[in-house]
Short mmCIF file of C-alpha atoms in Angstrom, two decimals:
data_model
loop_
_atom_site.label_atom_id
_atom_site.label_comp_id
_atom_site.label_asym_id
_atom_site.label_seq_id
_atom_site.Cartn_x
_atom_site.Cartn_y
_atom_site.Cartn_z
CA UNK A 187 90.38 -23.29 -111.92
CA UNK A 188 91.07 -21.93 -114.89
CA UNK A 189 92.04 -23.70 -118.41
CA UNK A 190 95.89 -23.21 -118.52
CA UNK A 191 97.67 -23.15 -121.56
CA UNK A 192 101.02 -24.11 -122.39
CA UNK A 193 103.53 -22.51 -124.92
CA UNK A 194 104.28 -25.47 -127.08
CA UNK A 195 107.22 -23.03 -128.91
CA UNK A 196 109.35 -22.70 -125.51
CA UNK A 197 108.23 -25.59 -123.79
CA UNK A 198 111.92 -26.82 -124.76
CA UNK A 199 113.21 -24.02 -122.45
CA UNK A 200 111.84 -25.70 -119.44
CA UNK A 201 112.04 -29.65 -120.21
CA UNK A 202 113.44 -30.83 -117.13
CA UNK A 203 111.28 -28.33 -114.66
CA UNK A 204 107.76 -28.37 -114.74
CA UNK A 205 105.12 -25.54 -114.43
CA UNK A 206 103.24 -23.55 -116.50
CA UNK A 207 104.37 -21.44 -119.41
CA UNK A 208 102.24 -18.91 -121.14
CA UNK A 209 101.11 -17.85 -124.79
CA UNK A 210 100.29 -14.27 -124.88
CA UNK A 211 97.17 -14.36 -127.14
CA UNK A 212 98.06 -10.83 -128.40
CA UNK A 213 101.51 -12.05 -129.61
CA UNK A 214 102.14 -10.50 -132.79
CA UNK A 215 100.94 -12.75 -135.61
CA UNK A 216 104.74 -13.63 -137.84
CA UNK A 217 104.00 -15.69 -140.78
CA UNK A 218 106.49 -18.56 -141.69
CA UNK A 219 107.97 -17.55 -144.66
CA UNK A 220 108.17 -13.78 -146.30
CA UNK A 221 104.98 -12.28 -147.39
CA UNK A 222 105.45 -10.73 -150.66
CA UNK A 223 103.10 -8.41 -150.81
CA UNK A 224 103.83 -5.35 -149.59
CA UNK A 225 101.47 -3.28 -147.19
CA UNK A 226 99.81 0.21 -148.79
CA UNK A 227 102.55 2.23 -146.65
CA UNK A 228 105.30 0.08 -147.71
CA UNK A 229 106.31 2.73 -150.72
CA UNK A 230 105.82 5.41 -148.53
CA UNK A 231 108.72 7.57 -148.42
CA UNK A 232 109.88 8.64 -144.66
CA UNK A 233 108.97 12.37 -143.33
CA UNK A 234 112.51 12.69 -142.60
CA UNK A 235 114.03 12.23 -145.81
CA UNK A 236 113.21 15.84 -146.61
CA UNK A 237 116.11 17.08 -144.29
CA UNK A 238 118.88 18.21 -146.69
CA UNK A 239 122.37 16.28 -145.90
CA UNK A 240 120.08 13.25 -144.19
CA UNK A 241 120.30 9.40 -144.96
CA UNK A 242 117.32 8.49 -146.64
CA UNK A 243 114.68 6.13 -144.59
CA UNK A 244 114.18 2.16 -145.23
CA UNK A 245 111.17 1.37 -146.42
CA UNK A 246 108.87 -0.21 -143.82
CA UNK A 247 105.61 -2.31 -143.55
CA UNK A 248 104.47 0.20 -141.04
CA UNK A 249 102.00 2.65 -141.03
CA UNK A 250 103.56 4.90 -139.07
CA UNK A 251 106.67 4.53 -137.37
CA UNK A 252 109.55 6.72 -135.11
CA UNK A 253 113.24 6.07 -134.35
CA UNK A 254 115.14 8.25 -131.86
CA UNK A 255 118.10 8.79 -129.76
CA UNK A 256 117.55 8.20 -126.22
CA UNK A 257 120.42 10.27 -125.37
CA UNK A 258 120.15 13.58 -127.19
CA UNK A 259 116.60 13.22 -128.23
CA UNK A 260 117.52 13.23 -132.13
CA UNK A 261 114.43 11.75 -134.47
CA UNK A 262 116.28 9.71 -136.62
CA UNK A 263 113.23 8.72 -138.99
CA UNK A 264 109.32 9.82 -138.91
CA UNK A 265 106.49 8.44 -140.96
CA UNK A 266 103.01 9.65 -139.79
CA UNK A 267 104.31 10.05 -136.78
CA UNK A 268 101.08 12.46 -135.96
CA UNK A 269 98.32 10.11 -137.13
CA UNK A 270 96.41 8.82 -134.53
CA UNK A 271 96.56 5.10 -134.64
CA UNK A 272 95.45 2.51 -131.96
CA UNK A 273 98.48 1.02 -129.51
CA UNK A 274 96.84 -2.16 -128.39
CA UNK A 275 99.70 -4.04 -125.97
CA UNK A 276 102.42 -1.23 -125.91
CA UNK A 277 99.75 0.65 -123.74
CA UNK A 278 101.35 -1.29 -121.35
CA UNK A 279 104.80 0.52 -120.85
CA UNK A 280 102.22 3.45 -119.43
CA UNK A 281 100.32 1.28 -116.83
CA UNK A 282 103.78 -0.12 -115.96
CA UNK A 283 106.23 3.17 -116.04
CA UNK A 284 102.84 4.25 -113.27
CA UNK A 285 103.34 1.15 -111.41
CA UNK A 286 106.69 1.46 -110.89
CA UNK A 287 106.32 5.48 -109.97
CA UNK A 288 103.35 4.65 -107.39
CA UNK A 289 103.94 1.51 -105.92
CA UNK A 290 106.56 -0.93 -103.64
CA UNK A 291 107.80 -3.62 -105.58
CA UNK A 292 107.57 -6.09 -103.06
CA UNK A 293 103.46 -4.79 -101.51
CA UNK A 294 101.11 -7.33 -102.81
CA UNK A 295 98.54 -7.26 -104.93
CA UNK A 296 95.07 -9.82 -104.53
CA UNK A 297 93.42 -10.41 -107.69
CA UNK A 298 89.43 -8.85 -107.45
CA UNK A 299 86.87 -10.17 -109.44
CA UNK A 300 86.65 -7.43 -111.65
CA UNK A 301 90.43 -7.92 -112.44
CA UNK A 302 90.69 -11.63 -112.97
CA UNK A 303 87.62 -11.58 -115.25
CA UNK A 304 87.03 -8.33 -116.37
CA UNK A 305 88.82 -8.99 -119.63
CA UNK A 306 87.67 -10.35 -122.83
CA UNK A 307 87.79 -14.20 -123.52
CA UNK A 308 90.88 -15.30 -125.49
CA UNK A 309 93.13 -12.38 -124.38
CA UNK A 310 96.45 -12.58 -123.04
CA UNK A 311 95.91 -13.68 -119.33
CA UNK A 312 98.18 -15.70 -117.17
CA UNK A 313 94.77 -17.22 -116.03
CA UNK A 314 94.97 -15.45 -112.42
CA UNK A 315 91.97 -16.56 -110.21
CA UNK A 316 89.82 -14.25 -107.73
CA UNK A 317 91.79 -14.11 -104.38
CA UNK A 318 95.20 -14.65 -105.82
CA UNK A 319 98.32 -13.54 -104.20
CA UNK A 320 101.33 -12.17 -106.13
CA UNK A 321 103.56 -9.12 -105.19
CA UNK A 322 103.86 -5.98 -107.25
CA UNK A 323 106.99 -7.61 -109.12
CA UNK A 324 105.26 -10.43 -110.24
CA UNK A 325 102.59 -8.74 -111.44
CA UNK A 326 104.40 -6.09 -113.67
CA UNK A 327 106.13 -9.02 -114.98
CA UNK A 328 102.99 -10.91 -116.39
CA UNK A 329 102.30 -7.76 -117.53
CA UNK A 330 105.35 -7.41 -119.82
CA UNK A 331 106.37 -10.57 -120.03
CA UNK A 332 103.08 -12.31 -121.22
CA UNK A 333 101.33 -8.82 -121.80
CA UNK A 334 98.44 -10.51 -119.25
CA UNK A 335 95.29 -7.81 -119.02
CA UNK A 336 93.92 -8.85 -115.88
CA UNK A 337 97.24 -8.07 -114.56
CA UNK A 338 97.14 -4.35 -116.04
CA UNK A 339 93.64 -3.71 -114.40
CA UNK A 340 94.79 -5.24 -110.98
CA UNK A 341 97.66 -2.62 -110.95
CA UNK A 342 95.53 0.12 -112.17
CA UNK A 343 93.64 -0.78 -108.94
CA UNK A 344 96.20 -1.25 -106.73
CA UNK A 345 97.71 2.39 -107.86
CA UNK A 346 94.17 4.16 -107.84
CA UNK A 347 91.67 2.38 -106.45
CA UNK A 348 89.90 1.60 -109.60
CA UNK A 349 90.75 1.64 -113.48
CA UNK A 350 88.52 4.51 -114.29
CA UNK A 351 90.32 6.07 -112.04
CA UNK A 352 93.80 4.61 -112.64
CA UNK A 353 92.95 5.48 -116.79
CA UNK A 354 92.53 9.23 -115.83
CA UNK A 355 95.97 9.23 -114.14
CA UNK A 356 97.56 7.53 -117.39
CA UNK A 357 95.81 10.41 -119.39
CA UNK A 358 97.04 13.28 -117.08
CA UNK A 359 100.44 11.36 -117.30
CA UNK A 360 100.52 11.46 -120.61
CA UNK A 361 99.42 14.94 -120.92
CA UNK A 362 102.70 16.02 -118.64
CA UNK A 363 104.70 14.27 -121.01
CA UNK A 364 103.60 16.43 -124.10
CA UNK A 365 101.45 13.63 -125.84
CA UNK A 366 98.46 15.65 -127.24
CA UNK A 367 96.87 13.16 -129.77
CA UNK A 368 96.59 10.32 -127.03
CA UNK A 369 93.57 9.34 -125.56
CA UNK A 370 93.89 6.00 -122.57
CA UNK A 371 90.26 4.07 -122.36
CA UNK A 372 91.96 1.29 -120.47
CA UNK A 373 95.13 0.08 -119.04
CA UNK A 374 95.59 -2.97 -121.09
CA UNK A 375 95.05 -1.97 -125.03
CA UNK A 376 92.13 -3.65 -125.64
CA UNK A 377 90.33 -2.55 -128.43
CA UNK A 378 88.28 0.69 -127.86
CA UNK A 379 87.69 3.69 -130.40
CA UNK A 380 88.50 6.08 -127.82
CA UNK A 381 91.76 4.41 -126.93
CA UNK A 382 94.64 5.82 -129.13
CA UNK A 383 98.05 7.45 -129.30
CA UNK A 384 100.61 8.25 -132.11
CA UNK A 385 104.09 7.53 -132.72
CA UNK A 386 105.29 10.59 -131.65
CA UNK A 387 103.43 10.08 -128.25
CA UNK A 388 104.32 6.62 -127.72
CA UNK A 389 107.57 7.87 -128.23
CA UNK A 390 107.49 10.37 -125.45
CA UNK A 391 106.28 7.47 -123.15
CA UNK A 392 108.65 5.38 -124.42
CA UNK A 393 111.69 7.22 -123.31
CA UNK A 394 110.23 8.40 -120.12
CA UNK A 395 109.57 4.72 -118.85
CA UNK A 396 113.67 3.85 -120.16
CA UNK A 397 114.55 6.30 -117.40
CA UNK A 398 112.69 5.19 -114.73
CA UNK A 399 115.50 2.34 -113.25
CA UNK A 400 112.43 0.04 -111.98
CA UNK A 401 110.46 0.10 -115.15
CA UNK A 402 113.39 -1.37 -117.20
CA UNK A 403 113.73 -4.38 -115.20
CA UNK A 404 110.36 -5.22 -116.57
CA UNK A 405 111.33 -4.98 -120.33
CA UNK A 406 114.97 -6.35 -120.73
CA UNK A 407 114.18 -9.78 -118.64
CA UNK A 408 113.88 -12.79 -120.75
CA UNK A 409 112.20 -15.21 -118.29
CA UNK A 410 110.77 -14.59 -114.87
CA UNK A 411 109.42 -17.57 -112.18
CA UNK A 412 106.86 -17.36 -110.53
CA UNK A 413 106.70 -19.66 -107.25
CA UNK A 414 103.25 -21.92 -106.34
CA UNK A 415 100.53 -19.26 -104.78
CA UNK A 416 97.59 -19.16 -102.81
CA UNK A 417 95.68 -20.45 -105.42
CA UNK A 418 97.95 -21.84 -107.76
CA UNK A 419 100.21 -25.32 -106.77
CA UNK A 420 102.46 -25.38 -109.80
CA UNK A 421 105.24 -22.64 -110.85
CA UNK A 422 104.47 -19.95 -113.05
CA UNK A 423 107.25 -19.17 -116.10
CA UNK A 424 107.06 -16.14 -117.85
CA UNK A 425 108.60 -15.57 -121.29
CA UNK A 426 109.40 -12.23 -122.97
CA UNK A 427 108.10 -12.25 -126.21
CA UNK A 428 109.70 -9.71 -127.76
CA UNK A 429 111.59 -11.97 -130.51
CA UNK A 430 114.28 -9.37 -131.29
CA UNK A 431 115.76 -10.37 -127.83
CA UNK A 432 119.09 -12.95 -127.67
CA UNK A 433 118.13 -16.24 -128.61
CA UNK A 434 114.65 -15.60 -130.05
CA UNK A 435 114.02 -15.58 -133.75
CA UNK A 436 114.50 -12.44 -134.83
CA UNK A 437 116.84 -11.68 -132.25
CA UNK A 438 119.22 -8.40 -133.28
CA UNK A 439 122.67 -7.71 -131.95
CA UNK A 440 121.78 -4.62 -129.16
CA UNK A 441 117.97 -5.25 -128.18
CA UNK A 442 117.91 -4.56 -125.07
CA UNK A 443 113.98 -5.57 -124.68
CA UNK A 444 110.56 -4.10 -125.01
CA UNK A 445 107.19 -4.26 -125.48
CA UNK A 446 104.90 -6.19 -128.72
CA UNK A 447 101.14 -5.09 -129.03
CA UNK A 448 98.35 -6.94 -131.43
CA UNK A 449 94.97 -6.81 -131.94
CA UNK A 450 93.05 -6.95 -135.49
CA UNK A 451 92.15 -3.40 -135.38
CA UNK A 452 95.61 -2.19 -134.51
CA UNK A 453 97.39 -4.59 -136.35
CA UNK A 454 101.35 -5.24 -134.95
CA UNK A 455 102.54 -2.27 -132.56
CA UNK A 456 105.93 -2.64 -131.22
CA UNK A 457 108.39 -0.70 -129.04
CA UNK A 458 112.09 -1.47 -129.02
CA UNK A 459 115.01 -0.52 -127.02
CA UNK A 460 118.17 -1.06 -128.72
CA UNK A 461 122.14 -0.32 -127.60
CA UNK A 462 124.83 -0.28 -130.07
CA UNK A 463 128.26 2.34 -128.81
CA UNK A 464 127.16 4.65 -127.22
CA UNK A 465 123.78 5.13 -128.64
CA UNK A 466 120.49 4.49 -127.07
CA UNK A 467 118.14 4.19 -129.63
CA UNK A 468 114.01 4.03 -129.46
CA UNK A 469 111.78 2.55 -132.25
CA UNK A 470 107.99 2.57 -132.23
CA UNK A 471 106.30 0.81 -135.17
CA UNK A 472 102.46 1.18 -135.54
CA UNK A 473 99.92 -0.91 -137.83
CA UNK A 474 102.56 -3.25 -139.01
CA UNK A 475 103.06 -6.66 -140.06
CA UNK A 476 104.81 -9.82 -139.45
CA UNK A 477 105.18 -8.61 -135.35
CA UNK A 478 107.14 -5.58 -136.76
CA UNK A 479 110.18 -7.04 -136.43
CA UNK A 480 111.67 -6.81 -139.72
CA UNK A 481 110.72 -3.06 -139.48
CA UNK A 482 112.75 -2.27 -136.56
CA UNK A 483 115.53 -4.35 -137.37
CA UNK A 484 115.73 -2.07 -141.06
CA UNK A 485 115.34 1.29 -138.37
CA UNK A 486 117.81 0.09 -136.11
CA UNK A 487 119.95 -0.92 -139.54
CA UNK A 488 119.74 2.46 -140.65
CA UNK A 489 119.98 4.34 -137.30
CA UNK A 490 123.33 2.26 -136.53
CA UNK A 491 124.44 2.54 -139.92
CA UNK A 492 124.38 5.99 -140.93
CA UNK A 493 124.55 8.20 -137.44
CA UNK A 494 126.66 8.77 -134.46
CA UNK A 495 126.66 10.67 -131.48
CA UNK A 496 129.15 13.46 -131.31
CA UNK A 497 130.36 15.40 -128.14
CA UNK A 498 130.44 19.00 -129.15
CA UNK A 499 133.31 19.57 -126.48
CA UNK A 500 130.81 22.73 -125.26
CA UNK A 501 132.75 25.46 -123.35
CA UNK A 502 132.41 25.22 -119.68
CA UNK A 503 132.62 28.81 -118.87
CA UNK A 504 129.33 30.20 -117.44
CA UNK A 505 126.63 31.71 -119.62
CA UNK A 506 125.58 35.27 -118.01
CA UNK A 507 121.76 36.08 -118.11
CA UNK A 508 120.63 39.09 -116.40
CA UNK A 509 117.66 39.42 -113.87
CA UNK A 510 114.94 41.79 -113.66
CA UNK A 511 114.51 43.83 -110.33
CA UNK A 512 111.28 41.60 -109.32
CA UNK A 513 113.23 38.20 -110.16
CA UNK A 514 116.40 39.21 -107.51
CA UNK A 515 113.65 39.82 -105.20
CA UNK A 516 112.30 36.73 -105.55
CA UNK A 517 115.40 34.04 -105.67
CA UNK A 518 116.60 36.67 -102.80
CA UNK A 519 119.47 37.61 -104.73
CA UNK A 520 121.87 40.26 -104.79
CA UNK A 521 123.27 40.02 -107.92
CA UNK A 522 122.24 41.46 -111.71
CA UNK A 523 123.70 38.84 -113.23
CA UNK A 524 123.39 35.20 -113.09
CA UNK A 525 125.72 32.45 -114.30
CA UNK A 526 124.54 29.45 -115.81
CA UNK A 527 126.83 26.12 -115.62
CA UNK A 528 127.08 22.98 -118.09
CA UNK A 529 126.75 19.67 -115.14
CA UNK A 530 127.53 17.47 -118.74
CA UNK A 531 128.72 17.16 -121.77
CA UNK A 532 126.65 17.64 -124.21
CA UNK A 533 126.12 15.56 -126.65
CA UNK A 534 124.39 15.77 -130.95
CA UNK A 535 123.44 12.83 -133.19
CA UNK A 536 123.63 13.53 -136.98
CA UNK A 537 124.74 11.38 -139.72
CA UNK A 538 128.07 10.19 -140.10
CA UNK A 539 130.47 12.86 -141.31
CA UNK A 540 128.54 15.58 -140.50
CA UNK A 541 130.74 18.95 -139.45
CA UNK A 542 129.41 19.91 -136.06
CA UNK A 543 130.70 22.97 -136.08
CA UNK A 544 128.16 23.99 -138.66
CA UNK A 545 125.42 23.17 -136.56
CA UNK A 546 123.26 26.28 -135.73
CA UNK A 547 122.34 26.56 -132.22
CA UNK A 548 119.75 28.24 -130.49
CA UNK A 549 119.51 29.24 -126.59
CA UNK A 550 116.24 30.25 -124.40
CA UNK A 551 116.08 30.62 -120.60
CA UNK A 552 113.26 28.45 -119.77
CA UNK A 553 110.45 30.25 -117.75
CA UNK A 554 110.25 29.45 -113.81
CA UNK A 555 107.75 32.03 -112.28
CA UNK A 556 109.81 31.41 -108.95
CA UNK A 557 113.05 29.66 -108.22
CA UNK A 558 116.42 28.64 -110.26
CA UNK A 559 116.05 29.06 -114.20
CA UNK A 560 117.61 27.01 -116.47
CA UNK A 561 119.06 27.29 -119.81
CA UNK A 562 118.41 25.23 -122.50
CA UNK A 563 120.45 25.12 -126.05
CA UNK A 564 119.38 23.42 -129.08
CA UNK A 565 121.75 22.25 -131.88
CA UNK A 566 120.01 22.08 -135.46
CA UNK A 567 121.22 20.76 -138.69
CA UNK A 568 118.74 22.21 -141.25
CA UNK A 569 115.95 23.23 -139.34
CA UNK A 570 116.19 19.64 -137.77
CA UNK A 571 117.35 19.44 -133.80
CA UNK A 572 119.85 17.12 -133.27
CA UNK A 573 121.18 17.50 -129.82
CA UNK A 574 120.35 19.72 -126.71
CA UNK A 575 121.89 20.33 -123.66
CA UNK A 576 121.14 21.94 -120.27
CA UNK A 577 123.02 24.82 -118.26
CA UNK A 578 121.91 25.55 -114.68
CA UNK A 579 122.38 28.26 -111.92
CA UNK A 580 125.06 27.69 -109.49
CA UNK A 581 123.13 27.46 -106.55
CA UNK A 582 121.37 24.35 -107.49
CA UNK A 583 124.60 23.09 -109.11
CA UNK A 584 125.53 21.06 -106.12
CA UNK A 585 122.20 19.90 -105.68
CA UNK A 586 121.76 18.10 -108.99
CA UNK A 587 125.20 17.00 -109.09
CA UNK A 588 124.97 14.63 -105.54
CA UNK A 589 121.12 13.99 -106.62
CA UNK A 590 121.92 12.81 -110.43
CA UNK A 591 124.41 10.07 -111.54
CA UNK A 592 125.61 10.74 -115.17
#
């Protein structure tokens, strides 16, 4: 068996039960007291300060770094948001956002060989032995939880068959999401120069995982038990280590949970979900310091502080777009014109004050070689988009309203 270490830091959390408790080895590393030397990016001034009528940007420890609006897709601040930088842990909310498209939560996984020691010594690891037992739960929650690798390349099997093949579908996945300076070498974020993403990207895969219900199970729980196995004779405790949670050290007033990354080449990588009102908002942090949690507390500061989300009370009356001979053939339509229906409101996040009505928008009908079309509408305060929101043909109206809960 397997040397299995406890967490001396929460072993207070479990006092009167026993079992094991974890220390993710790729925790990020948080010095005691303030270092006060600021990183080379620190002076950096944000990408988004250049937006005329916009709040200017903290100043983080970060390399690069993205906060956004869940809701209307709004990027609230961007530093080198392009530059390709290396994830390390947060690669995670990609294996598990696949996991939790692919797979039944309560199917069950056995630990191969090539999982339980195919990863390096002195990663994270819940120390899961060849021939173990757990169920698909319990395995994307040592995944999150204690950010175990063995546990990312036995769900990478489980989904695909293998991890080469699992790390192709996390590529093509990302590729349908719009990332284009991302490149997956694994499913766990161990260090590889072929294995990177950006800010931006992350981003992208950020919010897509939020929506999938399953997936934010895994991120928001704060401790998860794990009965006695096959293998194992003692319970199994779990602790989210993302310290900006309730109750944790740097814990902020609306985290909702996430996901921390470290390794030395990658430095501290950290994605956040945070609610505050009724904004939703998203912060990435790459190539930080002290866990890069004092940089997304000053984002989340300064998203909180200086924006809100505004309901631009859109009119519902249809939008008429007109079809060409060849479409009415094909949606076997009668009609020239189609009308185009709002299913919600729609909703823009600028700073505080801002006049909504000066907002310039901008409409397109978004191409669909066969079937309904959809019009899309993009709100812009200068140059910068803000807000969007979605009209759609009344004969799959009905169809998204009983399929979608709003």
């Amino acid at each position: 068996m397997k040397q299995l270490i406890s967490a001396a830091l929460c072993a207070g959390l479990f006092a009167t039960q026993p079992g094991i408790i974890y220390a993710a080895e790729d925790d990020p590393i948080i010095t005691a007291t303030p270092v006060p030397e600021h990183s080379a990016y620190y002076s950096q001034a944000a990408d988004t300060d250049s937006i005329k009528g916009w709040p200017t940007g903290p100043s983080i420890e970060g390399q690069s770094a993205v906060l956004m609006d869940a809701v209307t897709d709004t990027v609230l601040y961007s530093k080198n948001a392009d530059e390709k930088l290396y994830p390390a842990s947060i690669t995670k909310i990609m294996t598990a956002l696949l996991a939790c498209e692919n797979l039944d939560m309560n199917d069950t996984i056995t630990m191969s060989q090539e999982a339980a020691y195919g990863i390096e010594s002195g990663s994270s690891s819940i120390y899961a032995e060849t021939g173990e037992v757990f169920t698909v739960e319990q395995a994307l929650m040592a995944l999150m939880l204690e950010s175990a690798n063995e546990m990312a390349l036995a769900l990478a099997e489980k989904v695909s068959g293998s991890v080469k093949k699992f790390v192709e579908l996390m590529n093509q996945r990302a590729e349908q999401l719009g990332c284009h300076n991302t490149h997956f070498n694994n499913p766990n974020g161990l260090h590889d120069e072929k294995h990177y993403t950006t800010a931006n990207d992350m981003m992208k895969i950020a919010k897509a995982a939020w929506y999938n219900p399953l997936y934010r199970k895994f991120v928001t729980t704060q401790v998860y038990e794990v009965p006695p196995t096959n293998m194992q004779p003692e319970t199994r405790y779990f602790l989210n280590h993302h310290k900006m949670m309730a109750g944790q050290s740097y814990a902020y007033d609306g985290v909702l949970g996430g996901k921390t990354g470290y390794t030395t080449n990658a430095g501290n990588t950290l994605v956040t979900y945070a609610k505050r009102g009724n904004m939703v908002l998203v912060a990435v942090v790459l190539n930080s310091t002290n866990g890069a949690f004092p940089d997304t507390a000053s984002l989340l500061d300064y998203g909180f502080d200086n924006f809100e989300k505004v309901d631009m009370n859109v009119d519902l009356n249809p939008v008429p777009a007109r079809y060409l001979p060849s479409e009415k053939y094909l949606l076997k339509s009668t009609d020239d014109i189609c009308p185009f229906y709002y299913i919600r409101h729609v909703y823009v996040t600028v700073p505080t004050g801002t006049d909504v009505s000066t907002l310039e928008k901008k409409q397109k009908v978004l191409p669909n070689s066969v079937g309904p079309k959809r019009i899309k509408s993009k709100y812009y305060l200068d140059g910068h988009m803000v807000g969007y929101g979605m009209q759609y043909e009344k004969e799959i109206l009905s169809d998204l309203l009983s399929g979608i809960s709003f």
